[in-house]
Amino acid sequence: MEVVNRLVTESLPDYLKNLPVPKSLFGFARLSVTEWASLVPFVGAVSIIVYMSVQTFKPKPPPQKTPVNLKIQKETAKVVNMVDIEDLGEKVTYCRCWRSKKFPLCDGSHNKHNDETGDNVGPLVLKRKS
Ligand code: FES
């Protein structure tokens, strides 16, 4: 911690005090090559700090909106499936990933979708009590 203290309280002020910063913008035109070279580390450090600050606080782009349903009955405004509860049988498996070729029933396409995307969707299984 003593090193940091010495850097902040002694070295940095001495370094800044000795920088050839002119009192006006026109003064930059009168700086020598050596004086310009001595400004390079300071300008570089300030540039990095400004760049990192801007990167940290700049607004993130909004997430892209991706539809869940990519191809099933796209010609309709809303996909609705009605099933008579008497026709369910002992067990039926409904798709929740919207990738099944037998939609609304699950055909296992969710496995390929999960492998490709890292998703974890699975079907809705309706089963009568035995
Ligand atoms: Fe979609 Fe199985 S195919 S949940």
Coordinates of C-alpha atoms in Angstrom, one line a residue, residues 1-114:
M1 CA 0.0 0.0 0.0
E2 CA 3.0 2.3 0.6
V3 CA 3.9 2.0 -3.0
V4 CA 0.4 3.2 -4.1
N5 CA 0.5 6.0 -1.6
R6 CA 3.9 7.2 -2.8
L7 CA 2.7 6.9 -6.4
V8 CA -0.4 9.0 -5.8
T9 CA 1.0 11.5 -3.4
E10 CA 4.5 12.0 -4.8
S11 CA 5.3 10.5 -8.2
L12 CA 2.1 11.3 -10.0
P13 CA 1.9 15.0 -9.0
D14 CA 5.6 15.4 -9.9
Y15 CA 5.0 13.7 -13.3
L16 CA 1.9 15.9 -14.0
K17 CA 3.7 19.1 -12.8
N18 CA 6.5 18.5 -15.3
L19 CA 4.2 17.8 -18.3
P20 CA 4.6 20.5 -21.0
V21 CA 1.0 21.4 -21.2
P22 CA 0.6 24.9 -22.8
K23 CA -1.8 27.5 -21.3
S24 CA -3.7 27.9 -24.6
L25 CA -4.5 25.7 -27.6
F26 CA -2.1 27.7 -29.8
G27 CA 0.7 26.7 -27.4
F28 CA 0.6 23.2 -28.7
A29 CA 1.9 24.5 -32.0
R30 CA 5.0 25.8 -30.3
L31 CA 5.9 22.5 -28.5
S32 CA 9.1 20.8 -29.5
V33 CA 9.2 17.1 -30.7
T34 CA 10.7 16.1 -27.3
E35 CA 7.8 17.9 -25.5
W36 CA 5.3 16.2 -27.7
A37 CA 6.9 12.8 -27.0
S38 CA 6.7 13.4 -23.3
L39 CA 3.0 14.0 -23.6
V40 CA 2.4 10.6 -25.4
P41 CA 2.2 8.4 -22.3
F42 CA -0.2 10.8 -20.5
V43 CA -2.4 11.2 -23.6
G44 CA -2.4 7.4 -24.0
A45 CA -3.3 6.7 -20.4
V46 CA -6.2 9.3 -20.5
S47 CA -7.4 7.8 -23.8
I48 CA -7.5 4.3 -22.4
I49 CA -9.4 5.6 -19.3
V50 CA -11.9 7.5 -21.4
Y51 CA -12.4 4.5 -23.8
M52 CA -12.9 2.0 -20.9
S53 CA -15.4 4.4 -19.3
V54 CA -17.4 4.8 -22.5
Q55 CA -17.4 1.0 -23.0
T56 CA -18.6 0.5 -19.5
F57 CA -21.4 3.0 -19.5
K58 CA -22.6 2.9 -23.2
P59 CA -26.1 1.5 -23.5
K60 CA -26.4 -2.1 -24.6
P61 CA -28.4 -2.8 -27.8
P62 CA -31.8 -4.3 -27.0
P63 CA -32.0 -8.1 -27.4
Q64 CA -33.2 -9.2 -30.7
K65 CA -36.8 -10.5 -30.7
T66 CA -37.0 -14.0 -32.0
P67 CA -40.4 -15.7 -32.5
V68 CA -40.9 -19.0 -30.7
N69 CA -42.9 -20.4 -33.6
L70 CA -40.6 -20.5 -36.7
K71 CA -42.8 -22.4 -39.2
I72 CA -46.1 -23.9 -37.8
Q73 CA -49.3 -22.5 -39.3
K74 CA -47.6 -19.1 -39.9
E75 CA -50.5 -18.1 -42.2
T76 CA -52.8 -17.9 -39.1
A77 CA -52.8 -15.0 -36.6
K78 CA -52.7 -17.4 -33.6
V79 CA -52.1 -21.2 -33.4
V80 CA -54.8 -22.8 -31.3
N81 CA -55.2 -26.5 -30.9
M82 CA -58.3 -28.0 -29.3
V83 CA -58.4 -31.6 -28.1
D84 CA -61.5 -33.3 -26.7
I85 CA -60.4 -34.5 -23.2
E86 CA -62.3 -37.8 -23.9
D87 CA -59.9 -38.5 -26.8
L88 CA -56.7 -38.2 -24.8
G89 CA -56.3 -41.9 -24.1
E90 CA -54.0 -43.1 -21.4
K91 CA -51.1 -40.8 -22.2
V92 CA -50.4 -38.0 -24.8
T93 CA -47.3 -35.9 -25.3
Y94 CA -47.7 -32.3 -26.5
C95 CA -44.9 -30.3 -28.1
R96 CA -43.8 -27.1 -26.3
C97 CA -40.7 -26.4 -28.4
W98 CA -42.7 -25.6 -31.7
R99 CA -40.3 -27.7 -33.7
S100 CA -42.4 -30.9 -34.0
K101 CA -43.4 -32.1 -37.5
K102 CA -46.5 -33.6 -35.8
F103 CA -47.4 -30.4 -33.9
P104 CA -49.2 -30.1 -31.5
L105 CA -47.9 -33.6 -30.6
C106 CA -44.2 -34.1 -29.7
D107 CA -42.1 -36.0 -32.1
G108 CA -38.8 -35.7 -30.3
S109 CA -37.6 -32.7 -32.3
H110 CA -36.9 -30.9 -29.0
N111 CA -33.8 -33.1 -28.6
K112 CA -32.2 -31.8 -31.8
H113 CA -33.3 -28.2 -30.9
N114 CA -31.8 -28.5 -27.4

